[in-house]
PDB file of C-alpha atoms in Angstrom:
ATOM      1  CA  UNK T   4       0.009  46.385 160.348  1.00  0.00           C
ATOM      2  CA  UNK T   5      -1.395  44.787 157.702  1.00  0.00           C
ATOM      3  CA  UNK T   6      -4.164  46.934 155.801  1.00  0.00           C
ATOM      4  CA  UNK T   7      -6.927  44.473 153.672  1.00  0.00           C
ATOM      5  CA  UNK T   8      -7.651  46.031 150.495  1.00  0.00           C
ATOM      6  CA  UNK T   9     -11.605  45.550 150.001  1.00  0.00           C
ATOM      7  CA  UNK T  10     -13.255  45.609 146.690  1.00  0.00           C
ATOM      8  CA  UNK T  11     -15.613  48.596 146.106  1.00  0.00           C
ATOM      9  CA  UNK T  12     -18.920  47.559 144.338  1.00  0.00           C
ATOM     10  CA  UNK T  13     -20.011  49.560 142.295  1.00  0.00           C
ATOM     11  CA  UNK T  14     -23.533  49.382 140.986  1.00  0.00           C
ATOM     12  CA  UNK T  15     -24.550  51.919 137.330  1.00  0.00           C
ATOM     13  CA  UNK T  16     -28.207  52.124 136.037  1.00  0.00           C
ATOM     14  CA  UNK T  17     -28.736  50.576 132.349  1.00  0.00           C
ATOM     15  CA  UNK T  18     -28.692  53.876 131.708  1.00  0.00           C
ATOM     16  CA  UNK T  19     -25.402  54.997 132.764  1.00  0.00           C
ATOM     17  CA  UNK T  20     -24.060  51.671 131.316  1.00  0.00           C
ATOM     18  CA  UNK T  21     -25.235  52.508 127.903  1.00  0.00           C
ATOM     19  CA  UNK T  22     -24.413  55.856 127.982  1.00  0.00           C
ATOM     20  CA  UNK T  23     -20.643  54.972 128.632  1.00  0.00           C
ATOM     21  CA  UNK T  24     -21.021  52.404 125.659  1.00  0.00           C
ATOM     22  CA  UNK T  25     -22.157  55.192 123.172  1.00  0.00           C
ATOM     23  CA  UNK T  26     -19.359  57.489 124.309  1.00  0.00           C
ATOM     24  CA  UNK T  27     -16.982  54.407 123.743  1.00  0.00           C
ATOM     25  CA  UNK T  28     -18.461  54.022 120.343  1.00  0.00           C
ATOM     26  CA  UNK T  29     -18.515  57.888 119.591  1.00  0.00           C
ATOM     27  CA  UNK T  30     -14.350  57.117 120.623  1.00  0.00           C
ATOM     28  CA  UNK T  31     -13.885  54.977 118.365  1.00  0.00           C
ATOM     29  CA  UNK T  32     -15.222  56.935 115.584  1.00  0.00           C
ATOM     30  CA  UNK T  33     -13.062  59.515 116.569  1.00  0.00           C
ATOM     31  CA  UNK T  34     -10.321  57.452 116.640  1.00  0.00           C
ATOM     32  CA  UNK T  35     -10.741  55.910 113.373  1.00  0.00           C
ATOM     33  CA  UNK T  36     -11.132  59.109 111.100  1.00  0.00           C
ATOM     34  CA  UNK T  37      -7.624  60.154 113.078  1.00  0.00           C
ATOM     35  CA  UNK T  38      -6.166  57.257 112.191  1.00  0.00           C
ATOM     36  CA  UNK T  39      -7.215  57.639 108.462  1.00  0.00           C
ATOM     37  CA  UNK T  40      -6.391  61.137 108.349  1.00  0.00           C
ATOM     38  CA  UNK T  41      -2.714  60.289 109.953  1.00  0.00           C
ATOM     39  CA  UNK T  42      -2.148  57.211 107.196  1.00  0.00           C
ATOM     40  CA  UNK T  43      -2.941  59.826 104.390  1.00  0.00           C
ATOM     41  CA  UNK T  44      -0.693  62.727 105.959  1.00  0.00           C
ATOM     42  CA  UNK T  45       2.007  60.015 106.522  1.00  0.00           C
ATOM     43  CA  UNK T  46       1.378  58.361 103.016  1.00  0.00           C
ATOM     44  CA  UNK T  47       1.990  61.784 101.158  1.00  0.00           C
ATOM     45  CA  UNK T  48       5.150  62.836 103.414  1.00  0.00           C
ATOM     46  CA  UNK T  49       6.964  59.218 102.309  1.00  0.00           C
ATOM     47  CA  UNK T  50       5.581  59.995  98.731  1.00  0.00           C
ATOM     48  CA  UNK T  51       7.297  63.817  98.799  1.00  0.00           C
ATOM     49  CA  UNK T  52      10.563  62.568 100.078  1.00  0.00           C
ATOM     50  CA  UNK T  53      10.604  59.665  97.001  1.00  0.00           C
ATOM     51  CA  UNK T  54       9.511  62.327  94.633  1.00  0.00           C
ATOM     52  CA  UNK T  55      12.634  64.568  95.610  1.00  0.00           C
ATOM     53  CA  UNK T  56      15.042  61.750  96.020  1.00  0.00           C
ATOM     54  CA  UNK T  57      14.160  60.937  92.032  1.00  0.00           C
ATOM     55  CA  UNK T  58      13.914  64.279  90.962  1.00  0.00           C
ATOM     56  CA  UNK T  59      17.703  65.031  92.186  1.00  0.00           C
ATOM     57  CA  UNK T  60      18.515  61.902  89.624  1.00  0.00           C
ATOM     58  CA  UNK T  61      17.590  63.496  86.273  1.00  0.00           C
ATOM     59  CA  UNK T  62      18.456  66.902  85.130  1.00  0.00           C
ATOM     60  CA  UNK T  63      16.476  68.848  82.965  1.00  0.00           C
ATOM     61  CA  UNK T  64      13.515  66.875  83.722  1.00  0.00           C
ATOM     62  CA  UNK T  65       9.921  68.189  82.641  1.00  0.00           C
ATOM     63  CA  UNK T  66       6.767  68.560  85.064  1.00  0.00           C
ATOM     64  CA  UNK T  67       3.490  69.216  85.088  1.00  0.00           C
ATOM     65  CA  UNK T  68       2.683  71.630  87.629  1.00  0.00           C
ATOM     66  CA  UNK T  69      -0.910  72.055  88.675  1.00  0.00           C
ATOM     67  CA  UNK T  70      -2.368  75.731  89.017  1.00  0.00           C
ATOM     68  CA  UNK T  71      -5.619  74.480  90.546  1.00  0.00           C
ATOM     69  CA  UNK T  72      -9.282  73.822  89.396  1.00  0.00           C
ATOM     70  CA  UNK T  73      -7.782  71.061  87.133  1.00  0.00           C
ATOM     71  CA  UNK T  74      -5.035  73.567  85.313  1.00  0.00           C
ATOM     72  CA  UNK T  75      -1.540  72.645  84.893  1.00  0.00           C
ATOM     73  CA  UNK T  76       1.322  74.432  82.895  1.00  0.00           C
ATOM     74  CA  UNK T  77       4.429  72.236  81.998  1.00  0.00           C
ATOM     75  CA  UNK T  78       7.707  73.670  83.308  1.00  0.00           C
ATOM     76  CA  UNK T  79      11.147  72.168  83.183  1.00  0.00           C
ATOM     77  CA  UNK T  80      12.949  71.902  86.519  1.00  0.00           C
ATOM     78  CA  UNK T  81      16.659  73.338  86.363  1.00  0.00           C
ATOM     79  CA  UNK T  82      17.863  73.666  89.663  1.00  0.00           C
ATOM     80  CA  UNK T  83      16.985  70.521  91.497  1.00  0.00           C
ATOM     81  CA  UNK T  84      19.535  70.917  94.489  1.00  0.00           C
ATOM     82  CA  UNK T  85      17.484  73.775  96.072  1.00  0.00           C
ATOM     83  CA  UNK T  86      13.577  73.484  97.246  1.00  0.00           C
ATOM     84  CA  UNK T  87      11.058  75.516  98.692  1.00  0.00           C
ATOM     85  CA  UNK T  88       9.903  74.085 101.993  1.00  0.00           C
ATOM     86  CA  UNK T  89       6.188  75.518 103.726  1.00  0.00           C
ATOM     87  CA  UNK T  90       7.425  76.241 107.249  1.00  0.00           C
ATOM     88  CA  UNK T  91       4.681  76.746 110.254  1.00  0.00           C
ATOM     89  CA  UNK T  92       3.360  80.627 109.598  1.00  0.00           C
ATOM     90  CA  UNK T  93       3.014  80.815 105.680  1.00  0.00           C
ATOM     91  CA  UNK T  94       6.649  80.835 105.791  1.00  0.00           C
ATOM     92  CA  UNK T  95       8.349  79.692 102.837  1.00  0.00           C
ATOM     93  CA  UNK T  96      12.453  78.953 103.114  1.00  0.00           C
ATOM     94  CA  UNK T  97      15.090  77.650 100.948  1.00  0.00           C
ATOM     95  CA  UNK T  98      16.092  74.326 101.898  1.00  0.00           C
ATOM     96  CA  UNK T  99      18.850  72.067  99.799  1.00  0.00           C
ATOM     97  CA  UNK T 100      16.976  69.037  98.540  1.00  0.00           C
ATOM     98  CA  UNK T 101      18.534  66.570 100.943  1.00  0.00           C
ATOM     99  CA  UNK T 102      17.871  68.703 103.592  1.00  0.00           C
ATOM    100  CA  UNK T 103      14.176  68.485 102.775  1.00  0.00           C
ATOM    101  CA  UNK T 104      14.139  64.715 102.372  1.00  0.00           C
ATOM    102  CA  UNK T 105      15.381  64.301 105.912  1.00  0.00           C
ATOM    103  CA  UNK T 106      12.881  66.887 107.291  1.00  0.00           C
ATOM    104  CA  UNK T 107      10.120  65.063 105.667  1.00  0.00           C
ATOM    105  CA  UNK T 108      11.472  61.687 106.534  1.00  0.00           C
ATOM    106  CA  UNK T 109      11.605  63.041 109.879  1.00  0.00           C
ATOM    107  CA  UNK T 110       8.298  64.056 109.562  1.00  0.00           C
ATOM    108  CA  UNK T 111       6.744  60.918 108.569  1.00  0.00           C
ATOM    109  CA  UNK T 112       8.678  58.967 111.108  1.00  0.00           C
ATOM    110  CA  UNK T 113       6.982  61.680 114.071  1.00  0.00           C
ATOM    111  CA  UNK T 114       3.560  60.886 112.246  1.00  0.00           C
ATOM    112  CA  UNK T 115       4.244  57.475 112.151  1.00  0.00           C
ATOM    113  CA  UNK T 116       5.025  57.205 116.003  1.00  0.00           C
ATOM    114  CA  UNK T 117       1.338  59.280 116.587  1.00  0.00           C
ATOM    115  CA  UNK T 118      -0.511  56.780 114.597  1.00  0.00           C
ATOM    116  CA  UNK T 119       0.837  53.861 116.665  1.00  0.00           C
ATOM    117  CA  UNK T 120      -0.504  55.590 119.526  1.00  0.00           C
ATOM    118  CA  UNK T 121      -3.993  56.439 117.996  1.00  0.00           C
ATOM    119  CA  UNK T 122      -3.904  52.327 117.278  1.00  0.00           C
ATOM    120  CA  UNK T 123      -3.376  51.377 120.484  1.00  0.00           C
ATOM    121  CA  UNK T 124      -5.867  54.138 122.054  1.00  0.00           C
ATOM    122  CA  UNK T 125      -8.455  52.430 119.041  1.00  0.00           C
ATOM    123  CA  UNK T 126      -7.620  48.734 120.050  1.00  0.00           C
ATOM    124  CA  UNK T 127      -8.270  49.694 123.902  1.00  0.00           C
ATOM    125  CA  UNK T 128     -11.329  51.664 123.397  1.00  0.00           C
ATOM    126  CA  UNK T 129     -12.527  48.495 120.957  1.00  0.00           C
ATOM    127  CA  UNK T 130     -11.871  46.361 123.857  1.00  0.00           C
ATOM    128  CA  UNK T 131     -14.184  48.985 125.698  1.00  0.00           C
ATOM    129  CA  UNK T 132     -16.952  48.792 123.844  1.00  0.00           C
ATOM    130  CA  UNK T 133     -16.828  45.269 123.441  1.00  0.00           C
ATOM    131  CA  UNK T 134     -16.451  44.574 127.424  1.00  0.00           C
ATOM    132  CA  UNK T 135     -19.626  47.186 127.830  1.00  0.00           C
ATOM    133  CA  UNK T 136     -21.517  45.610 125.217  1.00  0.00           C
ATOM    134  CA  UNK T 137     -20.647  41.597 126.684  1.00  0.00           C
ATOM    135  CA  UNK T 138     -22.396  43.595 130.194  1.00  0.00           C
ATOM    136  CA  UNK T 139     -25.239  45.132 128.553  1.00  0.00           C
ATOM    137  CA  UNK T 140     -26.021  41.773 127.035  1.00  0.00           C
ATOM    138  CA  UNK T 141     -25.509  39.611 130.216  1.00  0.00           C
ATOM    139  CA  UNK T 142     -27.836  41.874 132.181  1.00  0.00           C
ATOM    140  CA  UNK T 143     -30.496  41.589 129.546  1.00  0.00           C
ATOM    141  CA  UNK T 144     -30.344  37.983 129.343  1.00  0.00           C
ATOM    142  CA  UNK T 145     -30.476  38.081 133.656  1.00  0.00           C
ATOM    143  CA  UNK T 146     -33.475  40.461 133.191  1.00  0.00           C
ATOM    144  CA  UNK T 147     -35.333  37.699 130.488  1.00  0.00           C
ATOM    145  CA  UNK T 148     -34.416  34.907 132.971  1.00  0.00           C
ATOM    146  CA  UNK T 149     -35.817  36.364 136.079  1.00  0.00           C
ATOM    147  CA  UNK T 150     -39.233  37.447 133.736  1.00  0.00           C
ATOM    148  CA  UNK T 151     -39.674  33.608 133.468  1.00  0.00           C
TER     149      UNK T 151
END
């Protein structure tokens, strides 16, 4: 037997249809502070992995190492083969410095991956709020039309 698919219609108040559109909208706010937020976080993780891949190139080398509220102290970095890495927990382990590149390479590669996936969740709910706003628009127009 042969089953015939039929079409549901569907038929949403004004209302409804712009209250969808301003939770699309609300989305893609949403969307796009993640996105900024995982460009910066992914940004500073590629900038900490080039920072220890030149620091392991020069010995003796001086720093400027910031305190807070705008204080820094120089120091001079002797051992530059061993690094202190922030673990989940407050917990703070010894880590050889190549070790810590590829954790935060690894890192930014994981954060990378996220923020293709916030793009296309942006790009779809764009495409949302554009189809919703296209509807909104044509039924105005029909409403004008038929007032004539």
């Amino acid at each position: 037997m042969a089953t015939e698919e039929k079409e549901k219609e569907i038929t949403l108040t004004g209302n409804q249809v712009a209250g969808m559109l301003e939770r699309e909208k609300s989305q893609l706010n949403s969307l796009n502070q993640q996105l900024g937020q995982m460009q910066q976080i992914t940004g500073e993780l590629k900038a900490s992995a080039e920072a220890l891949k030149e620091i392991g190139k020069q010995k003796n080398l001086k720093v400027l190492v910031p305190l807070g509220s705008g204080v820094m102290v120089e120091a001079q970095l002797e051992n530059t083969e061993t690094v202190k890495l922030s673990l989940p927990g407050n917990i703070i382990a010894n880590r050889k410095r190549e070790d810590a590149i590829k954790h935060l390479e690894k890192q930014a590669e994981e954060a990378g991956k996220q923020f293709e996936g916030l793009q296309k969740q942006f790009q779809q709910t764009a495409t949302n709020v554009n189809n919703l706003s296209q509807l909104i628009q044509a039924a105005q127009k029909k409403a004008q039309e038929q007032k004539l």
